[in-house]
């Protein structure tokens, strides 16, 4: 079946600039549209119990359904010497199919493989799974109690990662502070809600190698996981990607790839899976978190110390949590100059959907705390919250909580841009403040580290037809990465970006890239592409310089042609150069890697160089609150970020404004709800995301560095985390109530208003 | 979704015969915005689907002030929203239709479907109650008429028998003189189902409320008339205190479930606030 999965030897590629037309017409091809002839279809049988021992699985009825080919479960997997079923980034705690035990509602227990998805779906309902239920726990704080149900024997106390950050002596400094503020802020589990559900197709080739087509953000991570799981050399696993219809972190690491590979191995044919929406909800979640923050300031309102305690809900399996919970902890002090910081972070397993990165990963939860606290502290000091931030925000030369000495800090300018945008209009007059509608404004800032250490590789090549192709393993998922990479290559080659094609990821052909996440693609993959394009440019110049009797650096590149400055007759297209070289194609290679030692932190104190640069974002919103219903309307939002060297202003603005809309849902409406250990709203009717009708007036500021040698900075996440605290701060400005538990629903606001009215009457 | 056999009758009689023959294995498909969603979720698994799209006698909307308005069961909510006789004679109904989800849904969803589906949060039913609308049901042996206010039994359950088809809904001419309006409370997205919604209609004669209708959706297992609040209004003035006092009676008539759209208590309170606001709006409209 190799030909079926292998329509072309070389990686597929497309013109990236201008793909919006296909997206609007509905002719753009996403991963879920990929159909490979002759595939069977698998559907997962999922646990209906939050925690329990599997006592029996009876597949006889399902196997009797016409069209069903096989049913496999964890016992088959455990008995197969060719499989290491447990996986995870930091600890292999998650089985590809439940083995012996289930740990959350929705966990895959068995796979039904049939000739159609409908048949597999119908038969899956006839696999009878007996589970002896165990006590379950969904709250990460309760999961830390001594008598709490234990999810994993190997990982006691439900601990899925414990970290500390020690910078100075926060406890001693706190005692000297003129004013101390403390509060606890909670944020719930939320779903990424990519419009495109997850899908993958896997097949074993006759030579014993494995090939998988999948909608993934991290082709090389998937390759490594599959190689480990099926005890193969990584070169024997080929992971081929497509464009994604949104991902937001939900398509990182192993998702369906292990399942389709397992199914294909069992039946000897290619097998495809595609998730229903409720299964998307059951596959990945944002970490719920409880953050307690104690802050000390001096007489002038300057920060002297901050002590932070974080409890993360990692869900039933750790995946990246042991690493990422530390990353979140490191960002928790916020973008402020604080001489003394102590942060303690613990992540706990619970019987809920496993968590993973979520746009603005591990940062929304802590930003919610430090930016709500910022306004509360300013209010207690009687200082304007914008002014309080201006005094305390990080500037060049300040030390961050990791000891990093900060550079390229633009917070004060970003804050000023947001404040100016919000105050540009006349302040709301009394006519807009009707009796029951009050307006308010709020701002919030965020600091996010970028993935460090990190590595990306790229190739840029030109063939005898003059076709220029960029080959990377970066993933286009609606963020415009492919278009930006095409532009970066085209500029180095002095040719139109429209003429540059960009590959889909294909680990058989495209070079290593760590992941498409953490807002790293334009930066890390982009720099690798630029270096590859420069390498190709030098290679082309080399080819013509000697025959023309000039040095390579004298060669003029323009519009996809080279020429000699002194002699108009000496002019060749890139295609001519390739043809005359006799090489068939010319290839440039490039690589970006963070400097040695970058990202290395002290294991006890988390001091060190945490990030090669810092993502900086500030958001401001104006809201209207209905005092009789609690309904919060976000009327407008302005986002600002620092882009380093700017690649494309329009795409940057779309990321900033799109990020605010993504954050809006988390701010006011999104929350996955659990009852008796089961998620009760895994659908887009009960779990809502903002619709077009809910979009406020948005605008943006992009600060950048005009230096052509400056590094581009990622900007895809910088306005997501600040949205929720900006809204809560604006609500407080409007009606004087403080919500510390996300989302800021109308009902919570109304309850707080009524309590405040009762208190006001008492006083 | 489980595959099914699709039937496409051309007349009401053919359709009625089909559903009688198919019994419990059959389901009627109008616009499909609910049935297909339920089928995709595995909550409905019909083996046979009887599509009504090819039955001309179920389509269309007719009306004038003398005869009232007749809405065919297959009239789309977009038609209800936009067609001149409805906009002119029953603007409250057009307003309620306008509030349903999105244009894409309204182009597909039908009057008959929204009634027979009997989701207690639908927008049209409370407004049809305000206009004293009557549904016409056709069965194998008889045709009968049931006021919309008496159509609903429980969550997703109506008095329509399994072998009956709802063919049309009639708004009597006497109902068309009311000043009616709809207030849908949406604390989350603007295309959500209502957390609570209120439909109301008043006639005001010489500053005195002559007739009143109030119906609420999302307040319990069915949409419901709030007759005590209506009675409190009739014969009274249009002062804010009187309207508020009537609105205060609405929460007692309701028994909303707590869910992702709000707690039961919150929904009750929002019904009170929404009723008062809507009545104030209608009174101010009656004065112009």
Coordinates of N, CA and C in Angstrom, one line a residue, chain A residues 34-152:
Chain A
X34 N -7.7 15.5 3.8 CA -6.9 14.5 3.1 C -7.5 13.1 3.1
X35 N -7.7 12.6 1.9 CA -8.3 11.3 1.8 C -7.4 10.4 1.0
X36 N -7.1 9.3 1.5 CA -6.2 8.3 0.9 C -6.9 7.1 0.5
X37 N -6.9 6.7 -0.7 CA -7.7 5.6 -1.2 C -7.4 4.3 -0.4
X38 N -8.4 3.5 -0.2 CA -8.2 2.2 0.4 C -8.0 2.2 1.9
X39 N -8.2 3.3 2.6 CA -8.0 3.3 4.0 C -9.3 2.8 4.7
X40 N -9.0 2.1 5.8 CA -10.1 1.8 6.8 C -10.2 2.9 7.8
X41 N -11.2 2.8 8.6 CA -11.5 3.9 9.5 C -11.6 3.4 11.0
X42 N -11.0 4.1 11.9 CA -11.0 3.7 13.3 C -11.8 4.7 14.1
X43 N -12.5 4.2 15.1 CA -13.3 5.1 16.0 C -12.9 4.5 17.4
X44 N -12.7 5.4 18.3 CA -12.3 5.0 19.7 C -13.5 4.8 20.5
X45 N -13.4 3.7 21.3 CA -14.4 3.4 22.4 C -13.8 4.1 23.6
X46 N -14.5 5.0 24.3 CA -14.0 5.8 25.3 C -14.5 5.5 26.7
X47 N -13.7 5.8 27.7 CA -14.2 5.5 29.0 C -15.3 6.4 29.4
X48 N -16.3 5.8 30.1 CA -17.4 6.6 30.6 C -17.3 6.8 32.1
X49 N -16.2 6.3 32.6 CA -15.9 6.4 34.1 C -14.7 7.3 34.2
X50 N -14.7 8.2 35.3 CA -13.6 9.1 35.5 C -12.3 8.4 36.0
X51 N -12.5 7.3 36.7 CA -11.4 6.6 37.3 C -11.9 5.2 37.6
X52 N -11.1 4.2 37.2 CA -11.5 2.8 37.5 C -10.6 1.8 36.9
X53 N -10.9 0.5 37.3 CA -10.1 -0.6 36.7 C -11.0 -1.3 35.7
X54 N -10.3 -1.6 34.5 CA -11.0 -2.3 33.5 C -11.1 -3.7 33.8
X55 N -12.3 -4.3 34.0 CA -12.4 -5.7 34.4 C -12.6 -6.6 33.2
X56 N -13.3 -6.0 32.2 CA -13.4 -6.8 30.9 C -13.8 -6.0 29.8
X57 N -13.4 -6.4 28.6 CA -13.9 -5.7 27.4 C -14.4 -6.8 26.4
X58 N -15.7 -6.7 26.1 CA -16.3 -7.7 25.2 C -16.6 -7.1 23.9
X59 N -15.9 -7.5 22.9 CA -16.0 -6.9 21.5 C -16.8 -7.8 20.6
X60 N -17.4 -8.9 21.1 CA -18.0 -9.9 20.2 C -19.1 -9.3 19.4
X61 N -20.0 -8.5 20.0 CA -21.1 -7.9 19.3 C -20.6 -6.9 18.2
X62 N -19.6 -6.1 18.6 CA -19.0 -5.2 17.6 C -18.4 -5.9 16.4
X63 N -17.7 -7.0 16.7 CA -17.0 -7.7 15.6 C -18.0 -8.4 14.7
X64 N -19.3 -8.6 15.2 CA -20.3 -9.2 14.4 C -21.0 -8.2 13.4
X65 N -20.7 -6.9 13.6 CA -21.3 -5.9 12.8 C -20.6 -6.0 11.4
X66 N -21.4 -6.1 10.3 CA -20.8 -6.2 9.0 C -20.0 -5.0 8.7
X67 N -18.8 -5.2 8.2 CA -17.9 -4.1 7.8 C -16.8 -3.9 8.9
X68 N -17.0 -4.5 10.1 CA -16.0 -4.3 11.1 C -14.8 -5.3 10.9
X69 N -13.6 -4.8 10.9 CA -12.4 -5.6 10.6 C -11.7 -6.1 11.8
X70 N -11.6 -5.2 12.8 CA -10.9 -5.6 14.1 C -11.3 -4.7 15.2
X71 N -11.2 -5.2 16.4 CA -11.3 -4.3 17.6 C -10.1 -4.6 18.4
X72 N -9.3 -3.6 18.8 CA -8.1 -3.8 19.6 C -8.3 -3.0 20.9
X73 N -7.7 -3.5 22.0 CA -7.7 -2.7 23.2 C -6.3 -2.8 23.9
X74 N -6.3 -2.2 25.1 CA -5.0 -2.1 25.8 C -4.3 -3.5 26.1
X75 N -5.1 -4.5 26.2 CA -4.5 -5.8 26.5 C -3.7 -6.3 25.3
X76 N -4.2 -6.0 24.1 CA -3.5 -6.4 22.9 C -2.1 -5.6 22.8
X77 N -2.3 -4.3 23.2 CA -1.1 -3.5 23.1 C 0.0 -3.9 24.1
X78 N -0.5 -4.2 25.3 CA 0.4 -4.6 26.4 C 1.1 -5.9 26.1
X79 N 0.4 -6.8 25.3 CA 1.0 -8.1 25.0 C 1.9 -8.1 23.8
X80 N 2.0 -7.0 23.1 CA 2.8 -6.9 21.9 C 4.2 -6.4 22.2
X81 N 5.2 -7.3 21.9 CA 6.6 -6.9 22.3 C 7.1 -5.8 21.4
X82 N 6.5 -5.6 20.3 CA 6.9 -4.5 19.3 C 6.5 -3.1 19.7
X83 N 5.8 -3.0 20.8 CA 5.2 -1.7 21.2 C 5.6 -1.3 22.6
X84 N 6.1 0.0 22.7 CA 6.2 0.6 24.0 C 5.1 1.6 24.2
X85 N 4.0 1.2 24.8 CA 2.7 1.9 24.7 C 2.7 3.2 25.5
X86 N 3.6 3.4 26.4 CA 3.5 4.6 27.3 C 4.3 5.8 26.7
X87 N 3.7 7.0 26.7 CA 4.4 8.1 26.1 C 4.2 9.4 27.0
X88 N 4.9 10.4 26.6 CA 4.8 11.7 27.3 C 6.1 12.5 27.1
X89 N 6.1 13.8 27.1 CA 7.3 14.5 26.8 C 8.4 14.3 27.9
X90 N 7.9 14.4 29.2 CA 8.9 14.4 30.3 C 8.8 13.0 31.0
X91 N 7.7 12.4 31.0 CA 7.6 11.1 31.7 C 6.6 10.3 30.9
X92 N 6.9 9.0 30.7 CA 6.0 8.2 29.9 C 4.9 7.6 30.7
X93 N 3.9 8.4 31.0 CA 2.8 8.0 31.9 C 1.5 7.8 31.2
X94 N 1.4 8.0 29.9 CA 0.2 7.9 29.2 C 0.2 6.7 28.2
X95 N -0.8 5.8 28.3 CA -0.8 4.7 27.4 C -1.6 5.1 26.1
X96 N -1.2 4.5 25.0 CA -1.8 4.9 23.7 C -3.3 4.4 23.8
X97 N -3.5 3.3 24.4 CA -4.9 2.8 24.8 C -4.9 2.5 26.2
X98 N -5.9 2.7 27.0 CA -5.9 2.4 28.4 C -5.5 1.0 28.7
X99 N -4.5 0.8 29.6 CA -4.1 -0.5 30.0 C -4.4 -0.7 31.4
X100 N -5.4 -1.6 31.7 CA -5.8 -1.9 33.0 C -6.6 -0.9 33.8
X101 N -6.4 0.4 33.5 CA -7.1 1.4 34.3 C -7.5 2.5 33.4
X102 N -8.6 3.2 33.7 CA -9.0 4.4 33.0 C -8.8 5.6 34.0
X103 N -8.5 6.8 33.5 CA -8.2 7.9 34.4 C -9.0 9.1 34.1
X104 N -9.8 9.1 33.0 CA -10.7 10.2 32.8 C -11.8 9.8 31.8
X105 N -12.9 10.5 31.9 CA -14.0 10.2 31.0 C -13.6 10.7 29.6
X106 N -13.6 9.8 28.6 CA -13.2 10.1 27.3 C -11.9 9.5 26.9
X107 N -11.2 8.8 27.9 CA -9.9 8.1 27.6 C -10.2 7.0 26.6
X108 N -9.4 6.9 25.5 CA -9.6 5.8 24.6 C -9.3 4.4 25.3
X109 N -10.2 3.5 25.2 CA -10.1 2.2 25.8 C -9.9 1.1 24.7
X110 N -10.6 1.3 23.6 CA -10.4 0.4 22.5 C -10.6 1.1 21.2
X111 N -10.2 0.4 20.1 CA -10.3 1.0 18.8 C -11.1 0.0 17.9
X112 N -12.2 0.5 17.3 CA -12.9 -0.3 16.3 C -12.5 0.1 14.9
X113 N -12.1 -0.9 14.1 CA -11.6 -0.6 12.8 C -12.6 -1.2 11.8
X114 N -13.1 -0.4 10.9 CA -14.1 -0.9 10.0 C -14.0 -0.2 8.6
X115 N -14.8 -0.7 7.7 CA -14.7 -0.1 6.3 C -15.2 1.2 6.1
X116 N -16.0 1.7 7.1 CA -16.4 3.1 7.0 C -16.4 3.7 8.4
X117 N -16.4 5.0 8.5 CA -16.5 5.7 9.8 C -17.8 5.4 10.5
X118 N -18.9 5.4 9.7 CA -20.2 5.2 10.2 C -20.3 3.8 10.8
X119 N -19.8 2.8 10.1 CA -19.8 1.5 10.7 C -19.0 1.4 12.0
X120 N -17.8 2.0 11.9 CA -17.0 1.9 13.1 C -17.7 2.6 14.3
X121 N -18.3 3.7 14.0 CA -19.0 4.5 15.0 C -20.1 3.7 15.6
X122 N -20.9 3.0 14.8 CA -22.0 2.2 15.3 C -21.5 1.0 16.1
X123 N -20.5 0.4 15.6 CA -20.0 -0.8 16.3 C -19.3 -0.4 17.6
X124 N -18.7 0.8 17.7 CA -18.1 1.2 18.9 C -19.1 1.2 20.1
X125 N -20.3 1.5 19.7 CA -21.4 1.5 20.8 C -21.7 0.1 21.2
X126 N -21.2 -0.9 20.6 CA -21.4 -2.3 21.0 C -20.2 -3.0 21.5
X127 N -19.2 -2.2 21.9 CA -18.1 -2.8 22.6 C -18.4 -2.6 24.1
X128 N -18.5 -3.7 24.8 CA -19.0 -3.6 26.2 C -17.8 -3.6 27.2
X129 N -17.6 -2.5 27.8 CA -16.5 -2.3 28.7 C -17.0 -2.3 30.1
X130 N -16.5 -3.2 30.9 CA -16.8 -3.2 32.4 C -15.7 -2.5 33.1
X131 N -16.1 -1.6 33.9 CA -15.1 -0.8 34.7 C -15.5 -0.8 36.2
X132 N -14.6 -1.2 37.0 CA -14.8 -1.2 38.5 C -14.4 0.2 38.9
X133 N -15.4 1.0 39.3 CA -15.1 2.4 39.5 C -14.2 2.6 40.8
X134 N -13.3 3.6 40.7 CA -12.5 4.0 41.9 C -12.9 5.4 42.2
X135 N -12.7 5.9 43.4 CA -13.0 7.3 43.8 C -12.2 8.2 42.8
X136 N -12.8 9.3 42.4 CA -12.1 10.2 41.5 C -11.9 11.6 42.1
X137 N -11.0 12.4 41.5 CA -10.8 13.7 42.0 C -10.6 14.6 40.7
X138 N -11.3 15.8 40.7 CA -11.2 16.7 39.6 C -10.5 18.0 40.0
X139 N -10.4 18.2 41.3 CA -9.9 19.5 41.8 C -8.4 19.3 42.2
X140 N -7.5 20.1 41.6 CA -6.0 19.8 41.8 C -5.6 20.1 43.2
X141 N -6.3 21.0 43.9 CA -6.0 21.3 45.3 C -6.3 20.0 46.2
X142 N -7.5 19.5 45.9 CA -8.0 18.3 46.6 C -7.1 17.1 46.3
X143 N -6.6 17.1 45.0 CA -5.8 16.0 44.6 C -4.4 15.9 45.4
X144 N -4.1 17.0 46.0 CA -2.8 17.0 46.8 C -3.0 16.6 48.2
X145 N -4.3 16.3 48.6 CA -4.5 15.9 50.0 C -4.0 14.5 50.2
X146 N -3.6 14.1 51.5 CA -3.0 12.8 51.7 C -3.9 11.7 51.4
X147 N -5.2 11.8 51.6 CA -6.2 10.7 51.3 C -6.8 10.8 49.9
X148 N -6.3 11.6 49.0 CA -6.9 11.8 47.7 C -6.7 10.5 46.9
X149 N -7.6 10.2 46.0 CA -7.4 9.1 45.0 C -6.1 9.4 44.3
X150 N -5.4 8.3 44.1 CA -4.1 8.4 43.4 C -4.2 7.9 42.0
X151 N -3.8 8.7 41.0 CA -4.0 8.3 39.6 C -2.9 7.4 39.1
X152 N -1.6 7.7 39.5 CA -0.5 6.9 39.0 C 0.3 6.3 40.1

